[in-house]
DNA sequence: TTGTAGGCGTTATCAC
DNA sequence: GTGATAACGCCTACAA
């Protein structure tokens, strides 16, 4: 708040301009009916004194802060860093500021985010949980505007923006099938889970295989709890060590796929010559890896914009109780070297759903 | 602020506990001299009503927000995302919250950050400018606590945490020399600039060559204004096209080096067989690129922690006018495949300054 | 078109 | 130990 001693207040501006404090307030808030002369006097005083409104006082009075929360697992995960970037820009375009909170994918911290003190500081929350699930739906019944991101909770008590998981996965696998691949491994599955991105993308994977008449082989499913590069590499090594025949890999996110690329490179396996690889997220890194990584581009910008719009709609009129919306973002298959080979120009294929 | 109607206030808690509002406040703020029985009554009332303090009101009264600003170019640049992560954690450990602002490396926005409305919302600012320079030193004379990061402004009117640019660069180049490299290109130079990371790191580069008795060859200096992967790749291509003999590349940051790796891969140049590459920043990606990237680890955690500590010291007693401090972070050379070859175990070499 | 009064929810001051 | 009461700086009624 930078309450340096003697920060100028409206009173001083009013005194200097020879008007009342209310008039100053009116000028500041663009009130229509002010005599031009008065307005000028006030503006001159504001300029002279270098006055700036005290936002905290305004917030207290207005019951609004102009701040929205964005809770993500970690900024050091590139997808979330890029998402945060997009959300900040979208929010800025709408005149609000974003307060980022990291949950570290820790259940307790995800719950804390919902009820913590910071909720008093923000007008609403965009929340991307990675641990909460349908069982926590009660914890999500909060009194403030919230938009959920991700695929952990469906039909929850909030607006919800989600990726096109099943369709995107199906398209990704179809892209591999189109290159003649038949032994397609998947990395990042969560055994026993029936919710979340992992389950949905694996479902899309299976649907694509089914449609192609290829039997599902559990030996091709690589579990990986955390979707980091390290786990992607480990899982890739494990699959290769298992001796199962593989001619393609579907990483359920880019970090996993990049980890897999790393492992394949370490073992001198030609990509895509022997094994093709596709990821998910279209983080910037995928355009520069060696080889460049084909991926599913999940509509990050659209997700950010939609989330901000939905949230602000609720903030702007909290009385209306509109039914909760669910928005599914558009996706694109981005074909790069890791599936198309060296000569591959980058091609983005929008896929109709 | 989630001013949902009927949020519980201290008055209600006081009424319920049968005490005065001040007593509730005392309990909340850990005031020592309270009769245990009174304290219990109040705590029970708080629990019953699910009361939470209104931070905005507290902030207004206290003249503090518990928020500090962190202004960086972009979160989509991995180094800054990882830095933000570290700063958020360091701040959390000290009980304060971080408000991130993106300047997009735009001069006007960097100036705006210094004077904008958000400064009323934060108790201080950690600022990493990329465009401002010594000429802007007046704009940096702000009334609130600030810590500068980076190498744009030295001797400015603020505490300053910086990387060990010259020494780190010298060590990086020495690392290449140790591998027998003699034709070392540098990518990311800023022609004509005498301040900033580029100039300092190029200076270290030249010092290392001098010490090794290798003449400086301007043909080996690749200009690149923006330090992104794309510009790194372009510059690498340009250098290769120029026909100059090169057996190693020093990317002034990891993004440039990764872009260079990308270009080298595209042209089927063996790394490090024919050209060794080293970067700067030690972003997570460098441990997973193909080949893995050797780099200078600039002490990100230490930088974040130090910056937060310095800032909070100023915030905690604003009256004291301590001279401005300058802290130079420790660095480490991390040797990976891009300089040491395939068998390379990852080795981190702390370098004494 | 402008001014006055009052309160947003808390904390600080100072009696009691 | 605890309780009135007055700010913190602004905005909304309402009055003028």
XYZ file of C-alpha atoms (C1' of nucleotides) in Angstrom:
738
model
C 0.000 0.000 0.000
C 3.022 2.136 0.167
C 1.538 4.283 2.918
C 4.438 6.572 2.880
C 3.829 9.372 5.278
C 1.846 12.178 3.877
C 0.397 10.539 0.825
C -2.017 13.022 -0.682
C -5.694 12.463 0.049
C -8.868 13.660 -1.514
C -9.278 16.183 1.260
C -6.120 17.953 0.289
C -7.081 17.967 -3.344
C -10.470 19.356 -2.419
C -8.936 22.043 -0.251
C -6.526 23.059 -2.954
C -9.193 23.168 -5.619
C -11.543 25.002 -3.297
C -14.298 22.440 -3.647
C -15.716 19.683 -1.545
C -14.307 16.212 -1.360
C -17.364 14.883 -3.122
C -16.642 16.983 -6.151
C -13.185 15.561 -6.366
C -14.672 12.101 -6.161
C -17.096 12.994 -8.912
C -14.345 14.137 -11.192
C -12.347 11.000 -10.504
C -15.260 8.745 -11.259
C -16.294 10.486 -14.424
C -19.560 11.837 -13.068
C -21.373 13.641 -15.865
C -22.782 16.794 -14.410
C -19.796 18.837 -13.450
C -19.168 22.333 -14.597
C -16.141 22.319 -16.865
C -14.499 25.040 -14.820
C -14.869 23.008 -11.643
C -13.517 19.964 -13.351
C -10.480 21.838 -14.526
C -9.755 23.240 -11.101
C -9.930 19.778 -9.620
C -7.771 18.243 -12.289
C -5.191 20.942 -11.842
C -5.110 20.295 -8.112
C -4.764 16.571 -8.726
C -1.863 17.159 -11.070
C -0.191 19.671 -8.754
C -0.346 17.386 -5.779
C 0.367 14.205 -7.681
C -2.720 12.709 -6.158
C -3.663 9.077 -6.731
C -6.721 7.427 -5.267
C -6.115 5.048 -2.435
C -7.350 1.812 -3.879
C -7.660 0.099 -0.557
C -10.056 2.697 0.731
C -12.003 2.548 -2.482
C -12.099 -1.229 -2.282
C -13.353 -1.199 1.278
C -16.080 1.170 0.353
C -17.028 -0.503 -2.899
C -16.778 -4.034 -1.663
C -14.701 -4.923 -4.698
C -11.005 -5.158 -5.277
C -10.596 -5.467 -9.015
C -8.433 -8.467 -8.277
C -9.144 -12.014 -9.399
C -7.314 -15.084 -8.173
C -5.740 -17.671 -10.437
C -4.825 -20.873 -8.646
C -2.563 -23.239 -10.554
C -0.254 -26.082 -9.549
C 3.081 -24.450 -10.358
C 4.408 -21.717 -12.582
C 7.502 -23.737 -13.294
C 5.340 -26.085 -15.339
C 5.428 -24.382 -18.731
C 1.792 -24.989 -19.541
C 0.667 -23.189 -16.423
C 3.147 -20.395 -16.911
C 1.794 -19.848 -20.401
C -1.760 -20.121 -19.136
C -1.032 -17.535 -16.451
C 0.407 -15.260 -19.095
C -2.765 -15.595 -21.155
C -5.041 -15.073 -18.180
C -3.152 -11.970 -17.092
C -3.480 -10.496 -20.554
C -7.151 -11.367 -20.840
C -7.820 -9.889 -17.423
C -5.885 -6.763 -18.222
C -7.981 -6.263 -21.319
C -10.995 -6.286 -19.043
C -9.425 -3.970 -16.499
C -8.778 -6.411 -13.703
C -5.615 -7.683 -12.069
C -4.643 -11.289 -11.486
C -3.300 -12.654 -8.225
C -1.571 -15.960 -8.853
C -1.519 -18.689 -6.249
C 0.436 -21.921 -6.447
C -1.055 -25.057 -4.977
C 1.850 -27.353 -5.742
C -0.759 -29.990 -6.601
C -1.153 -30.597 -2.899
C -4.640 -31.494 -1.846
C -4.608 -29.467 1.348
C -3.405 -26.420 -0.456
C -6.071 -26.800 -3.092
C -8.671 -26.846 -0.347
C -7.010 -23.919 1.366
C -7.183 -21.839 -1.769
C -10.952 -22.116 -1.640
C -11.348 -20.749 1.862
C -8.118 -18.910 2.588
C -7.713 -15.278 3.505
C -6.803 -14.355 -0.018
C -10.397 -14.911 -1.016
C -11.199 -11.723 0.833
C -8.795 -9.913 -1.384
C -10.168 -11.085 -4.701
C -13.536 -10.682 -6.361
C -13.450 -14.182 -7.762
C -11.300 -17.183 -8.538
C -10.138 -19.115 -11.567
C -9.149 -22.468 -10.195
C -7.294 -25.303 -11.843
C -7.267 -28.179 -9.373
C -5.226 -31.296 -9.911
C -6.074 -33.219 -6.787
C -9.643 -32.437 -5.871
C -12.286 -34.637 -7.372
C -16.020 -35.238 -7.439
C -15.916 -36.150 -3.748
C -14.911 -32.612 -2.949
C -17.840 -31.044 -4.670
C -19.094 -29.648 -1.373
C -15.861 -27.813 -0.747
C -16.393 -26.154 -4.092
C -19.730 -24.689 -3.108
C -18.285 -21.311 -2.380
C -19.975 -17.987 -1.911
C -17.853 -16.094 -4.382
C -17.708 -16.276 -8.181
C -15.512 -19.098 -9.398
C -14.572 -20.679 -12.695
C -13.097 -24.151 -12.735
C -10.509 -25.249 -15.249
C -9.630 -28.810 -16.074
C -11.266 -32.144 -15.960
C -11.317 -33.074 -12.319
C -14.820 -31.996 -11.548
C -17.789 -32.073 -13.841
C -21.220 -30.816 -13.017
C -19.728 -28.992 -10.076
C -21.188 -25.850 -8.574
C -19.324 -23.426 -10.807
C -18.738 -22.384 -14.360
C -16.307 -24.706 -16.028
C -13.906 -24.412 -18.937
C -12.423 -27.617 -20.160
C -10.308 -28.987 -22.949
C -11.673 -31.320 -25.550
C -9.988 -34.298 -23.972
C -11.597 -37.283 -25.566
C -11.844 -35.817 -29.024
C -8.380 -34.312 -28.879
C -6.869 -37.605 -27.813
C -8.733 -39.452 -30.495
C -7.463 -37.007 -33.094
C -3.902 -37.284 -31.791
C -3.962 -41.048 -32.031
C -5.631 -40.861 -35.413
C -2.761 -38.640 -36.509
C -0.362 -41.426 -35.510
C -2.504 -44.034 -37.238
C -2.441 -41.873 -40.344
C 1.332 -42.197 -40.379
C 0.944 -45.940 -40.434
C 1.645 -46.530 -36.752
C -0.052 -49.471 -35.103
C 1.766 -50.119 -31.833
C 0.960 -46.905 -30.065
C 2.012 -46.536 -26.448
C 0.484 -43.973 -24.134
C 2.422 -42.262 -21.358
C 0.859 -40.621 -18.329
C -2.060 -42.910 -17.547
C -3.419 -42.927 -14.004
C -4.396 -46.428 -13.100
C -7.786 -46.822 -11.541
C -8.760 -43.203 -12.031
C -12.003 -42.587 -13.797
C -11.872 -38.816 -13.738
C -9.337 -36.273 -14.805
C -7.431 -35.575 -17.965
C -5.592 -38.884 -17.857
C -8.715 -41.012 -17.903
C -10.400 -38.949 -20.602
C -7.410 -38.857 -22.890
C -6.838 -42.575 -22.471
C -10.488 -43.020 -23.385
C -9.920 -41.050 -26.587
C -6.851 -43.182 -27.254
C -8.910 -46.338 -26.925
C -11.698 -45.010 -29.077
C -9.268 -44.220 -31.873
C -7.782 -47.704 -31.684
C -11.219 -49.268 -31.642
C -12.297 -47.309 -34.659
C -9.199 -48.530 -36.480
C -9.844 -52.082 -35.446
C -6.690 -52.299 -33.391
C -6.970 -54.251 -30.169
C -6.113 -52.447 -26.953
C -2.892 -53.758 -25.407
C -2.422 -52.930 -21.715
C 1.305 -53.472 -22.116
C 1.374 -50.250 -24.122
C -0.041 -48.164 -21.289
C 2.592 -46.350 -19.273
C 1.541 -45.071 -15.880
C 2.938 -41.758 -14.743
C 1.450 -39.932 -11.810
C 3.176 -36.610 -12.211
C 3.149 -35.154 -15.677
C 6.693 -33.880 -15.687
C 9.593 -34.396 -18.056
C 11.321 -36.650 -15.564
C 8.404 -39.036 -15.233
C 7.946 -39.043 -18.992
C 11.533 -40.133 -19.445
C 11.284 -42.805 -16.753
C 8.115 -44.205 -18.191
C 9.561 -44.294 -21.683
C 12.576 -46.209 -20.418
C 10.314 -48.617 -18.604
C 8.262 -49.282 -21.712
C 11.357 -49.843 -23.818
C 12.838 -52.124 -21.181
C 9.663 -54.172 -21.118
C 10.437 -55.331 -24.617
C 6.969 -54.572 -25.909
C 6.852 -53.571 -29.548
C 6.252 -49.838 -29.962
C 6.163 -47.660 -33.056
C 4.581 -44.540 -31.570
C 4.046 -42.765 -28.280
C 1.220 -40.526 -27.177
C 2.367 -38.380 -24.246
C -0.666 -37.165 -22.361
C 1.028 -33.814 -22.050
C 4.043 -32.167 -23.631
C 6.265 -32.509 -20.591
C 5.766 -36.269 -20.658
C 6.337 -36.387 -24.396
C 9.470 -34.271 -24.099
C 10.711 -36.582 -21.366
C 10.001 -39.502 -23.674
C 11.931 -37.785 -26.477
C 14.781 -37.345 -24.054
C 14.771 -41.044 -23.195
C 14.563 -42.067 -26.828
C 17.446 -39.795 -27.685
C 19.499 -41.260 -24.850
C 18.922 -44.736 -26.284
C 19.612 -43.659 -29.845
C 16.137 -44.497 -31.016
C 15.266 -42.662 -34.196
C 12.278 -40.338 -33.910
C 10.086 -40.591 -35.869
C 11.896 -43.212 -37.935
C 11.366 -45.967 -35.459
C 9.049 -44.330 -32.971
C 6.809 -41.336 -33.571
C 5.850 -39.088 -30.653
C 2.972 -36.714 -30.051
C 2.223 -34.635 -26.973
C -0.473 -32.335 -25.655
C -0.521 -28.632 -24.703
C 1.483 -27.005 -27.465
C 3.854 -25.278 -25.097
C 6.385 -23.081 -26.821
C 9.183 -25.540 -26.190
C 7.616 -28.094 -28.525
C 8.432 -25.956 -31.533
C 12.120 -26.015 -30.633
C 12.834 -29.474 -29.293
C 14.932 -31.861 -31.354
C 13.022 -33.172 -33.137
C 10.215 -30.656 -32.896
C 7.251 -32.184 -31.148
C 3.862 -32.780 -32.689
C 1.145 -31.962 -30.208
C -2.462 -31.190 -29.499
C -3.007 -27.481 -29.151
C -5.807 -27.206 -26.612
C -6.883 -23.614 -27.136
C -5.062 -21.985 -24.270
C -5.897 -18.419 -25.295
C -9.530 -19.294 -25.693
C -9.575 -20.999 -22.331
C -8.045 -17.972 -20.644
C -10.364 -15.509 -22.314
C -13.454 -17.585 -21.658
C -12.562 -18.130 -18.028
C -12.057 -14.424 -17.457
C -15.270 -13.556 -19.263
C -17.340 -16.055 -17.326
C -15.861 -14.922 -14.044
C -16.414 -11.249 -14.716
C -19.960 -11.910 -15.766
C -20.657 -13.385 -12.346
C -18.755 -10.657 -10.576
C -20.553 -7.950 -12.458
C -23.964 -9.076 -11.424
C -23.779 -11.377 -8.483
C -27.536 -11.382 -7.992
C -28.490 -13.074 -11.209
C -28.313 -16.778 -10.796
C -27.558 -17.976 -14.201
C -27.101 -21.745 -14.486
C -23.514 -22.876 -14.449
C -21.947 -22.930 -17.869
C -19.624 -25.469 -19.328
C -17.391 -24.426 -22.196
C -15.252 -26.853 -24.148
C -12.332 -25.230 -25.932
C -11.472 -25.922 -29.536
C -8.354 -27.864 -30.281
C -5.941 -28.330 -33.121
C -3.488 -31.052 -34.056
C -0.087 -29.549 -34.711
C 2.030 -31.873 -36.820
C 5.783 -31.466 -36.478
C 8.929 -33.523 -36.962
C 8.304 -36.041 -34.213
C 5.537 -37.579 -36.279
C 6.019 -36.248 -39.781
C 9.766 -36.486 -40.094
C 12.413 -34.009 -41.009
C 10.978 -32.401 -44.064
C 7.838 -31.667 -42.156
C 6.634 -28.146 -42.469
C 4.673 -27.318 -39.379
C 1.039 -27.990 -40.044
C -1.859 -27.191 -37.823
C -4.992 -29.094 -38.530
C -8.169 -27.828 -36.965
C -10.321 -30.783 -36.161
C -14.062 -30.543 -36.316
C -15.768 -32.102 -33.367
C -13.223 -9.042 -2.093
C -16.105 -11.389 -2.304
C -18.383 -8.996 -0.454
C -21.137 -11.492 -0.464
C -24.051 -10.131 1.475
C -23.885 -10.705 5.153
C -20.271 -11.645 5.562
C -19.685 -11.922 9.277
C -18.008 -8.927 10.915
C -16.213 -8.412 14.154
C -19.278 -6.776 15.597
C -21.254 -9.940 15.285
C -18.493 -11.988 16.794
C -18.233 -9.530 19.662
C -21.974 -9.628 20.246
C -22.032 -13.387 20.233
C -19.089 -13.679 22.604
C -20.511 -10.976 24.806
C -17.400 -8.850 24.616
C -16.395 -5.678 22.881
C -15.164 -5.531 19.367
C -11.734 -4.510 20.548
C -11.388 -7.720 22.517
C -12.125 -9.730 19.423
C -9.470 -7.755 17.615
C -7.053 -8.431 20.449
C -7.634 -12.149 20.267
C -7.183 -12.123 16.516
C -3.932 -10.256 16.746
C -2.445 -12.371 19.466
C -2.514 -9.659 22.111
C -0.889 -11.049 25.221
C -2.983 -9.923 28.126
C -6.306 -11.608 27.657
C -7.967 -13.775 30.217
C -8.016 -17.349 28.916
C -11.749 -17.583 29.508
C -12.359 -14.504 27.392
C -10.138 -15.803 24.675
C -12.015 -19.074 24.579
C -15.372 -17.388 24.358
C -14.167 -15.287 21.452
C -12.615 -18.197 19.660
C -15.783 -20.193 20.033
C -17.805 -17.352 18.564
C -15.368 -17.051 15.680
C -15.633 -20.740 14.951
C -19.428 -20.752 15.267
C -19.887 -17.879 12.903
C -17.107 -18.881 10.525
C -15.714 -15.434 10.851
C -12.712 -14.300 8.818
C -11.107 -10.891 9.083
C -11.751 -8.525 6.240
C -8.278 -7.953 4.916
C -9.200 -4.849 3.017
C -10.401 -3.127 6.132
C -7.337 -4.240 7.998
C -5.139 -3.013 5.185
C -6.785 0.374 5.137
C -6.321 0.740 8.839
C -2.799 -0.638 8.973
C -1.547 1.088 5.882
C -0.119 -2.197 4.663
C -1.420 -4.834 2.315
C 0.898 -7.793 2.807
C 1.241 -7.785 -0.974
C 4.458 -7.253 -2.866
C 4.696 -6.690 -6.600
C 6.925 -8.677 -8.913
C 7.352 -7.091 -12.317
C 8.877 -9.306 -14.987
C 8.899 -9.225 -18.785
C 6.771 -12.328 -19.418
C 5.803 -15.480 -17.644
C 5.981 -17.414 -20.868
C 9.746 -17.009 -20.749
C 10.749 -20.023 -18.681
C 13.402 -18.221 -16.678
C 10.926 -15.664 -15.450
C 8.286 -18.290 -14.763
C 10.756 -20.188 -12.628
C 11.881 -16.974 -10.971
C 8.282 -16.086 -10.181
C 7.796 -19.526 -8.705
C 10.826 -19.007 -6.466
C 9.781 -15.522 -5.435
C 6.274 -16.679 -4.576
C 7.671 -19.432 -2.384
C 10.168 -17.157 -0.690
C 7.469 -14.578 -0.054
C 5.091 -17.172 1.278
C 7.725 -18.312 3.748
C 7.795 -14.745 5.001
C 4.034 -14.431 5.105
C 3.476 -12.126 2.166
C 1.723 -12.538 -1.157
C 3.111 -11.774 -4.584
C 1.296 -9.823 -7.258
C 2.876 -10.511 -10.627
C 2.928 -7.900 -13.362
C 4.079 -8.435 -16.920
C 5.824 -5.612 -18.691
C 6.319 -7.394 -21.995
C 9.740 -5.724 -22.126
C 8.021 -2.584 -23.280
C 9.625 0.588 -22.085
C 6.380 2.433 -21.395
C 5.037 -0.448 -19.404
C 8.180 -0.653 -17.371
C 7.788 3.015 -16.504
C 4.111 2.499 -15.779
C 4.846 -0.259 -13.330
C 6.772 2.229 -11.239
C 3.949 4.710 -10.872
C 0.792 2.784 -11.666
C -2.213 2.313 -9.437
C -1.045 -1.120 -8.436
C 1.661 0.492 -6.384
C -1.062 1.530 -3.983
C -1.979 -2.079 -3.565
C 1.470 -3.370 -2.731
C 3.885 -2.624 0.070
C 6.869 -2.829 -2.222
C 8.154 -3.952 -5.591
C 10.668 -6.418 -6.974
C 11.392 -5.148 -10.436
C 13.265 -6.804 -13.258
C 13.498 -4.228 -16.055
C 14.761 -5.097 -19.488
C 14.447 -1.755 -21.197
C 15.119 0.934 -18.649
C 18.701 2.015 -18.255
C 20.926 4.441 -16.402
C 19.167 7.345 -18.068
C 15.984 6.402 -16.267
C 17.503 6.536 -12.854
C 15.233 9.406 -11.890
C 12.126 7.407 -12.663
C 13.437 4.805 -10.253
C 13.544 7.229 -7.353
C 10.295 6.025 -5.921
C 8.772 6.548 -2.515
C 8.113 2.903 -1.787
C 10.503 0.050 -1.042
C 11.926 -1.490 -4.189
C 14.478 -4.112 -5.112
C 15.930 -4.170 -8.593
C 16.903 -7.353 -10.366
C 19.168 -7.623 -13.357
C 21.966 -5.679 -14.829
C 20.334 -2.687 -16.429
C 20.899 -0.228 -13.668
C 23.806 -0.073 -11.299
C 24.182 2.344 -8.455
C 20.506 3.141 -8.797
C 18.350 4.384 -5.942
C 17.327 0.940 -4.705
C 18.603 -2.338 -3.392
C 19.877 -4.489 -6.193
C 20.310 -8.213 -6.702
C 22.311 -9.220 -9.699
C 23.865 -12.250 -11.312
C 27.570 -12.743 -11.512
C 27.610 -11.867 -15.175
C 31.230 -11.288 -16.023
C 32.567 -14.086 -13.861
C 29.865 -16.499 -14.906
C 30.499 -15.807 -18.576
C 34.222 -16.176 -18.122
C 33.700 -19.523 -16.406
C 31.321 -20.677 -19.135
C 33.817 -19.860 -21.842
C 36.604 -21.398 -19.786
C 34.512 -24.544 -19.643
C 34.445 -24.595 -23.440
C 38.168 -23.885 -23.622
C 38.723 -26.796 -21.250
C 37.097 -29.048 -23.809
C 39.653 -27.910 -26.344
C 37.406 -25.455 -28.157
C 39.037 -22.437 -29.727
C 36.526 -20.967 -32.167
C 33.820 -19.957 -29.729
C 30.851 -18.019 -31.038
C 28.599 -16.009 -28.792
C 24.884 -15.567 -29.424
C 22.764 -12.767 -28.024
C 25.113 -9.787 -28.128
C 23.601 -6.315 -28.226
C 25.690 -4.152 -30.447
C 26.614 -0.807 -29.037
C 25.149 -1.461 -25.631
C 27.437 -0.924 -22.720
C 25.006 -1.915 -19.999
C 22.854 -4.929 -19.404
C 23.443 -8.645 -19.247
C 24.533 -8.861 -22.863
C 27.410 -6.411 -22.507
C 28.608 -7.914 -19.246
C 28.508 -11.481 -20.438
C 30.282 -10.572 -23.658
C 32.892 -8.900 -21.515
C 33.385 -12.135 -19.566
C 33.609 -13.968 -22.869
C 36.372 -11.656 -24.038
C 38.206 -11.884 -20.766
C 38.279 -15.668 -20.949
C 39.592 -15.559 -24.517
C 42.228 -13.002 -23.569
C 43.382 -15.099 -20.657
C 43.740 -18.042 -23.008
C 45.625 -15.953 -25.518
C 42.954 -16.339 -28.167
C 42.319 -13.269 -30.283
C 38.793 -11.869 -30.310
C 37.070 -12.369 -33.653
C 34.040 -10.114 -34.298
C 32.826 -12.596 -36.882
C 32.030 -14.945 -34.024
C 29.694 -12.500 -32.322
C 26.035 -13.107 -33.117
C 23.672 -10.240 -32.417
C 20.233 -11.100 -31.071
C 18.021 -8.462 -29.550
C 15.384 -10.659 -28.062
C 16.642 -13.595 -26.079
C 14.108 -16.112 -27.303
C 14.485 -19.559 -28.844
C 13.502 -18.207 -32.238
C 16.189 -15.539 -32.309
C 18.740 -18.046 -31.060
C 17.933 -20.325 -33.969
C 18.056 -17.477 -36.483
C 21.357 -16.232 -35.213
C 22.850 -19.701 -35.265
C 21.773 -20.137 -38.864
C 23.250 -16.771 -39.729
C 26.576 -17.660 -38.173
C 26.711 -21.000 -39.957
C 25.768 -19.380 -43.238
C 28.536 -16.833 -42.828
C 31.053 -19.625 -43.266
C 33.069 -18.636 -40.226
C 34.748 -21.535 -38.470
C 33.000 -22.428 -35.202
C 33.595 -25.221 -32.738
C 31.550 -23.933 -29.822
C 28.659 -21.595 -29.020
C 27.975 -19.601 -25.895
C 24.312 -18.677 -25.770
C 23.848 -15.698 -23.494
C 20.767 -17.366 -22.105
C 19.253 -20.828 -22.339
C 16.516 -19.857 -24.748
C 19.116 -18.636 -27.229
C 21.216 -21.751 -26.692
C 18.191 -23.994 -27.134
C 17.327 -22.146 -30.319
C 20.904 -22.687 -31.468
C 20.627 -26.396 -30.657
C 17.475 -26.474 -32.710
C 19.225 -24.879 -35.679
C 22.207 -27.198 -35.358
C 19.919 -30.193 -35.241
C 18.088 -28.990 -38.317
C 21.392 -28.814 -40.166
C 22.584 -32.168 -38.886
C 25.509 -30.664 -37.052
C 26.777 -32.959 -34.343
C 26.617 -31.491 -30.839
C 29.052 -31.536 -29.165
C 31.052 -33.544 -31.718
C 31.482 -30.659 -34.068
C 30.075 -27.772 -32.052
C 29.698 -27.607 -28.288
C 26.977 -25.413 -26.777
C 26.543 -23.797 -23.411
C 23.733 -21.569 -22.189
C 22.824 -19.491 -19.162
C 19.959 -19.704 -16.623
C 19.685 -23.424 -15.943
C 15.997 -23.551 -16.728
C 14.460 -26.958 -16.220
C 14.221 -27.582 -19.930
C 18.014 -27.712 -20.260
C 18.129 -30.994 -18.386
C 15.830 -32.587 -20.947
C 16.777 -31.167 -24.300
C 18.496 -33.379 -26.833
C 21.345 -33.187 -26.169
C 21.012 -31.920 -22.625
C 22.326 -28.398 -22.390
C 25.311 -27.286 -20.351
C 24.595 -23.981 -18.716
C 25.437 -21.412 -16.099
C 23.200 -21.774 -13.091
C 22.829 -18.212 -11.833
C 21.464 -18.863 -8.345
C 17.803 -18.267 -8.995
C 16.653 -19.420 -5.553
C 19.195 -17.245 -3.866
C 18.204 -14.283 -5.970
C 14.543 -14.748 -5.095
C 15.187 -15.194 -1.409
C 17.569 -12.266 -1.213
C 15.235 -9.969 -3.089
C 12.339 -10.805 -0.802
C 14.489 -10.396 2.294
C 15.838 -7.033 1.220
C 12.399 -5.800 0.311
C 10.801 -6.901 3.550
C 13.610 -5.330 5.527
C 12.740 -1.973 3.977
C 9.028 -2.525 4.384
C 9.395 -3.517 8.001
C 11.133 -0.338 8.994
C 10.627 2.319 6.403
C 12.153 5.007 8.580
C 15.653 3.657 8.757
C 17.590 4.805 5.782
C 20.069 2.095 5.311
C 22.355 2.561 2.293
C 21.268 0.653 -0.776
C 22.664 -2.828 -0.898
C 23.983 -4.711 -3.857
C 24.023 -8.489 -3.724
C 25.689 -10.646 -6.352
C 24.368 -14.183 -6.493
C 26.608 -17.220 -6.605
C 26.735 -19.201 -9.779
C 27.613 -22.690 -10.888
C 28.665 -24.199 -14.185
C 26.472 -27.176 -15.010
C 28.179 -29.470 -17.486
C 25.890 -31.641 -19.581
C 25.926 -33.430 -22.924
C 26.092 -30.348 -25.129
C 29.680 -29.786 -24.024
C 30.770 -33.034 -22.421
C 29.285 -35.515 -24.831
C 27.008 -38.463 -24.399
C 28.611 -40.267 -21.544
C 28.515 -37.066 -19.546
C 27.127 -37.445 -16.102
C 25.644 -34.147 -15.100
C 28.264 -32.237 -13.187
C 27.784 -28.986 -11.383
C 30.950 -27.100 -10.682
C 30.750 -24.307 -8.183
C 33.131 -21.619 -9.271
C 34.927 -19.495 -6.742
C 34.918 -15.862 -7.608
C -24.300 21.099 -9.976
C -22.182 20.707 -5.406
C -21.869 19.824 -0.309
C -22.723 17.180 4.157
C -23.138 13.133 6.818
C -22.354 8.572 7.546
C -20.367 4.164 7.225
C -17.424 0.184 4.876
C -14.522 -3.276 8.951
C -10.505 -2.813 11.220
C -6.976 -1.238 14.494
C -4.905 2.428 17.805
C -5.542 5.337 21.725
C -6.629 5.800 25.958
C -9.525 5.575 29.657
C -11.571 2.509 33.091
C -7.712 -7.059 31.029
C -11.340 -4.723 28.580
C -14.280 -1.234 26.345
C -15.579 3.296 23.966
C -14.327 6.011 20.363
C -11.898 7.874 16.749
C -9.581 7.395 12.678
C -7.868 4.944 7.836
C -9.690 7.292 2.717
C -13.249 6.749 -0.060
C -18.124 6.516 -1.947
C -23.291 6.637 -1.639
C -27.372 8.905 -0.117
C -29.530 12.725 0.344
C -29.890 17.530 1.043
C -29.093 22.099 -0.607
